[in-house]
JSON list of C-alpha atoms in Angstrom, two decimals:
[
{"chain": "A", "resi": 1, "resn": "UNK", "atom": "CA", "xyz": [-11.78, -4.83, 7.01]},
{"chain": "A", "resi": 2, "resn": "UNK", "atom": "CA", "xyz": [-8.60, -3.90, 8.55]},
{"chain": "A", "resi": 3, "resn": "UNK", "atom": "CA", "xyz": [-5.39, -3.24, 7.49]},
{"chain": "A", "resi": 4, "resn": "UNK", "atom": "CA", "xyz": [-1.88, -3.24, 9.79]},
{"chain": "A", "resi": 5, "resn": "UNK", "atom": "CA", "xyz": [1.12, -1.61, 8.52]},
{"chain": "A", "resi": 6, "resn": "UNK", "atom": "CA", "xyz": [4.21, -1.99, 9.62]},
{"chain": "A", "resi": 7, "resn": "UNK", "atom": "CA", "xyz": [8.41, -1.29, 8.53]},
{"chain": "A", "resi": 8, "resn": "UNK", "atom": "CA", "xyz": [8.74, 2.10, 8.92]},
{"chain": "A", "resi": 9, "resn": "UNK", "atom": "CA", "xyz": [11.37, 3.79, 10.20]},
{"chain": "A", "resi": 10, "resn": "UNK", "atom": "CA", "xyz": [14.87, 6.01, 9.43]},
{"chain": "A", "resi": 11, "resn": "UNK", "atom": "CA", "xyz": [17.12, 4.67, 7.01]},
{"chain": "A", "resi": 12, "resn": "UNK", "atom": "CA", "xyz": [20.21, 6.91, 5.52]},
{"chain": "A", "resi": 13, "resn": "UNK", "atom": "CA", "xyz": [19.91, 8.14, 2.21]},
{"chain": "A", "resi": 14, "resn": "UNK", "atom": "CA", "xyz": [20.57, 5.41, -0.29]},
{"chain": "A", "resi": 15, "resn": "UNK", "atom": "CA", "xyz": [19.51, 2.79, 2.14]},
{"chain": "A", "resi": 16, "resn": "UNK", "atom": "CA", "xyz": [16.59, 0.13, 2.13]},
{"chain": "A", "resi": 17, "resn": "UNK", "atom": "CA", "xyz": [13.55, -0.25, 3.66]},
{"chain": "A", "resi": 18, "resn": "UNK", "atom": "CA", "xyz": [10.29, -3.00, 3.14]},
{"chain": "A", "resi": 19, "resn": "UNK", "atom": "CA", "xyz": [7.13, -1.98, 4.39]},
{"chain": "A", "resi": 20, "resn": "UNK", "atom": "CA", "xyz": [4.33, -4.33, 4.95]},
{"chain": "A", "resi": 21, "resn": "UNK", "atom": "CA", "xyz": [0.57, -4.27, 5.20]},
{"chain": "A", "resi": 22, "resn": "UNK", "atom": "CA", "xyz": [-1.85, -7.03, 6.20]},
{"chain": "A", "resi": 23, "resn": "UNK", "atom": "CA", "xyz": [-5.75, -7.46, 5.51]},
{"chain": "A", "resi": 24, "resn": "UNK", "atom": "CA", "xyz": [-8.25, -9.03, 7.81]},
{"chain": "A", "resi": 25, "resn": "UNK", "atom": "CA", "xyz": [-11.60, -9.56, 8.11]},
{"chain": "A", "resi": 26, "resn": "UNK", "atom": "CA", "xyz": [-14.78, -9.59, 5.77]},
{"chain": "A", "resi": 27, "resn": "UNK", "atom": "CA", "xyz": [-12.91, -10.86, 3.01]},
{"chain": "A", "resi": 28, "resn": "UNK", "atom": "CA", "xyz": [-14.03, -12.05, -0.24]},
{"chain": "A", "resi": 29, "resn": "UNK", "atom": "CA", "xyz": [-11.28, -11.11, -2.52]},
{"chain": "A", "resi": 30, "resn": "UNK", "atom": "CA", "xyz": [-9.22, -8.20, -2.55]},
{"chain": "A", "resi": 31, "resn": "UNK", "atom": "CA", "xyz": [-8.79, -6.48, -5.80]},
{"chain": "A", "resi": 32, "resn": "UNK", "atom": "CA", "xyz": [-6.31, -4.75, -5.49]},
{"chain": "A", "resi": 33, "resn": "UNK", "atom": "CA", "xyz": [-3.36, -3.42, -2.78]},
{"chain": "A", "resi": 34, "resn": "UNK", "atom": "CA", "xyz": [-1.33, -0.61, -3.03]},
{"chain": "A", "resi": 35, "resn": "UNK", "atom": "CA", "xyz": [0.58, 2.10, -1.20]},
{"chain": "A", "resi": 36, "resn": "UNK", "atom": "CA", "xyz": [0.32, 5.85, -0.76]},
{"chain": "A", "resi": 37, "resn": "UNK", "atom": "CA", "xyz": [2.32, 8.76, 0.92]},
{"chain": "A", "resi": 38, "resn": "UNK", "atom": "CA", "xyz": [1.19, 12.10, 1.95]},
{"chain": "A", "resi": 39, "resn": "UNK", "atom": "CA", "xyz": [3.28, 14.81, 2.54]},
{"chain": "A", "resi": 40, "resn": "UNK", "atom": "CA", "xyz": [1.51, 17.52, 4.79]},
{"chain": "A", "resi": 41, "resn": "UNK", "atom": "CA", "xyz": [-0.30, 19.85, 3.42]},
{"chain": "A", "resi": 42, "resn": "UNK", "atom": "CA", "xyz": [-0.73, 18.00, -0.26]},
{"chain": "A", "resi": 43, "resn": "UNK", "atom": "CA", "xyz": [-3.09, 15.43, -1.71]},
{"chain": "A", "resi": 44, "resn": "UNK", "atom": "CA", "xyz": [-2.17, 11.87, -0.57]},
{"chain": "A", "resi": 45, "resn": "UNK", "atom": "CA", "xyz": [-0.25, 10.62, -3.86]},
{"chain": "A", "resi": 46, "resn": "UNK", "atom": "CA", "xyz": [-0.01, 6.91, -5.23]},
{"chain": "A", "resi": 47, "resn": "UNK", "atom": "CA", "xyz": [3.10, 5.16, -5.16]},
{"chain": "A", "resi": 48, "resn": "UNK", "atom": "CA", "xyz": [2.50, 1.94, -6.18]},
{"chain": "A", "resi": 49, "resn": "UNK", "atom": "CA", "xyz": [-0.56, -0.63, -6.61]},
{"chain": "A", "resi": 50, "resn": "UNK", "atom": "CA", "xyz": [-0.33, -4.26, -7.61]},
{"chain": "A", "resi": 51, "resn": "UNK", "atom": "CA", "xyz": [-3.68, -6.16, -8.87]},
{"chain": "A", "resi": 52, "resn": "UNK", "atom": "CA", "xyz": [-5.01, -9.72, -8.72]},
{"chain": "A", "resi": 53, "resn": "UNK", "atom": "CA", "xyz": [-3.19, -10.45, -11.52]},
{"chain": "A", "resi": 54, "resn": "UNK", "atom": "CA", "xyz": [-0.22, -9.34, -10.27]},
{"chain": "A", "resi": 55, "resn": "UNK", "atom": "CA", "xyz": [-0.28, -5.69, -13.05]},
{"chain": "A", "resi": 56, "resn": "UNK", "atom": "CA", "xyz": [1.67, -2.92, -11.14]},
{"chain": "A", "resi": 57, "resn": "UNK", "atom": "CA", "xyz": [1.66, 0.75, -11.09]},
{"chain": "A", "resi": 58, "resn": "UNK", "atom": "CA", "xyz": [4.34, 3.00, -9.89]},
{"chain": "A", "resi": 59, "resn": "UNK", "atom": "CA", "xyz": [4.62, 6.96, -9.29]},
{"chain": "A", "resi": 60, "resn": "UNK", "atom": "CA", "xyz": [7.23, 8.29, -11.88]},
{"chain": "A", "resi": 61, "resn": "UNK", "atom": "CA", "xyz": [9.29, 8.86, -8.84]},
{"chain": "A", "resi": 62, "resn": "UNK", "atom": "CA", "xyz": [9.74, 5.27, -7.77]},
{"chain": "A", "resi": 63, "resn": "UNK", "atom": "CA", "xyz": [10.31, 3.79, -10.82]},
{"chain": "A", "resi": 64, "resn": "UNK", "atom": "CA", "xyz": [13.29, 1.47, -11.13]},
{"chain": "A", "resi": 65, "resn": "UNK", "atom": "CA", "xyz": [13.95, 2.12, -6.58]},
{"chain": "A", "resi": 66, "resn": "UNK", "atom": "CA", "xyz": [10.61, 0.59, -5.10]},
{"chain": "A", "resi": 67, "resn": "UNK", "atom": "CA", "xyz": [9.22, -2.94, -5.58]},
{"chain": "A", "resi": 68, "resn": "UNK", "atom": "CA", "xyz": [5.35, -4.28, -4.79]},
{"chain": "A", "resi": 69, "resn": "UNK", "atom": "CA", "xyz": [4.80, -7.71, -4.36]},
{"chain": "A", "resi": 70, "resn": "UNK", "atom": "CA", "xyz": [1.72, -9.82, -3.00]},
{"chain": "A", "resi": 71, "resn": "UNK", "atom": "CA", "xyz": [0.47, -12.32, -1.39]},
{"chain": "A", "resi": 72, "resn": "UNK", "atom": "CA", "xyz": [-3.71, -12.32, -1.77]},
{"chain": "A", "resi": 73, "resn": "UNK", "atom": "CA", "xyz": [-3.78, -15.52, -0.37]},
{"chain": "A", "resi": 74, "resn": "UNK", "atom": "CA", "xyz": [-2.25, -14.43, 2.82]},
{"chain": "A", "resi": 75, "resn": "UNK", "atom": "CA", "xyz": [-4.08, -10.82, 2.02]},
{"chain": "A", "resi": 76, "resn": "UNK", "atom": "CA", "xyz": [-0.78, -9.22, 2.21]},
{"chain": "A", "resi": 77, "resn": "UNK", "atom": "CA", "xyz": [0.98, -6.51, 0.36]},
{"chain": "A", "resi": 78, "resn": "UNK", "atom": "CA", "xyz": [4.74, -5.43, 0.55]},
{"chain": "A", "resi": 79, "resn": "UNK", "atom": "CA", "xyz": [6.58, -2.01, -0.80]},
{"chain": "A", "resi": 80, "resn": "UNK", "atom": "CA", "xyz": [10.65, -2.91, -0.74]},
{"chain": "A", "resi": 81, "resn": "UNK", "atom": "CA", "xyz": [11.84, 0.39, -1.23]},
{"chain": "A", "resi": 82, "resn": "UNK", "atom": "CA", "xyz": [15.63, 1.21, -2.40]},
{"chain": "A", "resi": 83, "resn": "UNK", "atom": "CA", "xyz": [17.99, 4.27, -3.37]},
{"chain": "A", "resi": 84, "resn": "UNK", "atom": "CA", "xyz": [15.88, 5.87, -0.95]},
{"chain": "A", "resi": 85, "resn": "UNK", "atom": "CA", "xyz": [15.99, 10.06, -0.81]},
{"chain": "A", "resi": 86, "resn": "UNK", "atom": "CA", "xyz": [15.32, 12.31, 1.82]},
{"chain": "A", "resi": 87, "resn": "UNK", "atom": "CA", "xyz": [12.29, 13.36, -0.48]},
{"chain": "A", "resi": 88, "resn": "UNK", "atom": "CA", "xyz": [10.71, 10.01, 0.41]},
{"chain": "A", "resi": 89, "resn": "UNK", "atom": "CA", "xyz": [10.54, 11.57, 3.83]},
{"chain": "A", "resi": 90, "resn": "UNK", "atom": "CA", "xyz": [6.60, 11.01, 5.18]},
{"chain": "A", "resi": 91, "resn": "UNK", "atom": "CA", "xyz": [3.88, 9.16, 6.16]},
{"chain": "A", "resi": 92, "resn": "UNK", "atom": "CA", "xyz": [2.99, 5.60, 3.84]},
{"chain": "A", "resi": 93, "resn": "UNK", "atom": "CA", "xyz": [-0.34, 3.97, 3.61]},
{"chain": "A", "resi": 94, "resn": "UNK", "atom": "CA", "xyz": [-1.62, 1.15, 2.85]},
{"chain": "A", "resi": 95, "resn": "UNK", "atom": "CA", "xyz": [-4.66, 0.76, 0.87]},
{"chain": "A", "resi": 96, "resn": "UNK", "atom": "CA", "xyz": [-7.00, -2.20, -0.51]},
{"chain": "A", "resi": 97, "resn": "UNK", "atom": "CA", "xyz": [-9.72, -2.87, -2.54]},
{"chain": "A", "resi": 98, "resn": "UNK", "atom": "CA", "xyz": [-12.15, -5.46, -1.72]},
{"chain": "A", "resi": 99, "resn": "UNK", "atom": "CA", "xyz": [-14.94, -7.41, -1.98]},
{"chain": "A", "resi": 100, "resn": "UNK", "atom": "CA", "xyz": [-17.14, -8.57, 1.15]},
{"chain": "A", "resi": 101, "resn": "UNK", "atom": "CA", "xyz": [-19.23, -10.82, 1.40]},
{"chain": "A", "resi": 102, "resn": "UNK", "atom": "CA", "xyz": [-22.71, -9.28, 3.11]},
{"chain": "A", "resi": 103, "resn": "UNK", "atom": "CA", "xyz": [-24.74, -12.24, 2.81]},
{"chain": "A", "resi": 104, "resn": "UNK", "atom": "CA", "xyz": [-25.40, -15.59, 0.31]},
{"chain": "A", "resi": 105, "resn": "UNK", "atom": "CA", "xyz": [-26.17, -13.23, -2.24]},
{"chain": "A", "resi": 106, "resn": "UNK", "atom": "CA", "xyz": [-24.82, -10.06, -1.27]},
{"chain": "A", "resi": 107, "resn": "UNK", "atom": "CA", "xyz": [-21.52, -8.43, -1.84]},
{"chain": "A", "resi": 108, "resn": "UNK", "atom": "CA", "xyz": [-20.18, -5.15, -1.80]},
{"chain": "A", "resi": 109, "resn": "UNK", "atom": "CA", "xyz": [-16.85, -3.57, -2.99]},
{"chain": "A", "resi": 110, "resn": "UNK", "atom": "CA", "xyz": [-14.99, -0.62, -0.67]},
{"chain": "A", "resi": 111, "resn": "UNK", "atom": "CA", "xyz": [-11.68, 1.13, -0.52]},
{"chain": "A", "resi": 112, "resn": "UNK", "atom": "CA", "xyz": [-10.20, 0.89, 2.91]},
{"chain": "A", "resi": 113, "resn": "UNK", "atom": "CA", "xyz": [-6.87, 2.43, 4.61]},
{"chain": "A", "resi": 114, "resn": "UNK", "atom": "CA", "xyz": [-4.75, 1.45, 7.24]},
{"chain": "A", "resi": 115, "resn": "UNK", "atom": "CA", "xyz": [-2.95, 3.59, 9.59]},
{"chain": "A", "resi": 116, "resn": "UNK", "atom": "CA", "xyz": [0.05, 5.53, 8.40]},
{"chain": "A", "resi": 117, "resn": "UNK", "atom": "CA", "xyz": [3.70, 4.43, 9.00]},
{"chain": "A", "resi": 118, "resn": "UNK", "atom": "CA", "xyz": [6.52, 7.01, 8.71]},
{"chain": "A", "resi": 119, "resn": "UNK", "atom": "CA", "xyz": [9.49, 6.68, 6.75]},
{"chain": "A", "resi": 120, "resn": "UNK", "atom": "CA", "xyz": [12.43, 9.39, 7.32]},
{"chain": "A", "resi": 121, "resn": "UNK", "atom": "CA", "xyz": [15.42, 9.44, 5.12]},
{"chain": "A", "resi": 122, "resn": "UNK", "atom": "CA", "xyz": [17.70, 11.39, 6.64]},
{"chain": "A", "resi": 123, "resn": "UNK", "atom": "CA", "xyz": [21.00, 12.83, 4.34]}
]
């Protein structure tokens, strides 16, 4: 499974920005999609994770500025992100959870990333 991210880039403070991720390959379902960010030298933090059913999760930090949506069907994921701050400042990744399909009777369930894509906020 693969994931391409893309929508990165350097937006003002208090400007917008949509990020976008997109699954391929061994694809049964995907479980879940969501985004993280990782400022260097900390732990790579969630900032928001939408389900099948469409349930969200946000960091405390992006509540009420950033929006996930989905589209399973197309196995894509979006983060439209607003109010941004100059904290926001680093590298966002996608991530998914899903199900392959190994054989007729065969599945299995991994986490997979894609490649970072860096937002910068300047002030």
């Amino acid at each position: 499974v693969q994931l391409q991210a893309s929508g990165g880039g350097l937006v003002q403070a208090g400007g917008s920005l949509r990020l976008s991720c997109a699954a391929s390959g061994n694809i049964f379902t995907i479980n879940r999609m969501g985004w993280y960010r990782q400022v260097p030298g900390k732990e790579r933090e969630l900032v928001a994770r939408i389900g099948r059913s469409g349930g969200t999760d946000y960091a405390d930090s992006v509540k009420g500025r950033f929006t996930i949506s989905r589209d399973f069907a197309k196995k894509t994921v979006a983060l439209q992100m607003g109010s941004l701050v100059p904290e926001d400042t680093t590298n966002y990744y996608c991530n998914a959870d899903v199900t392959s399909r190994e054989s007729a009777l065969k599945f299995s369930r991994n986490d997979y990333w894609g490649q970072g894509t860096l937002v910068t906020v300047s002030s």
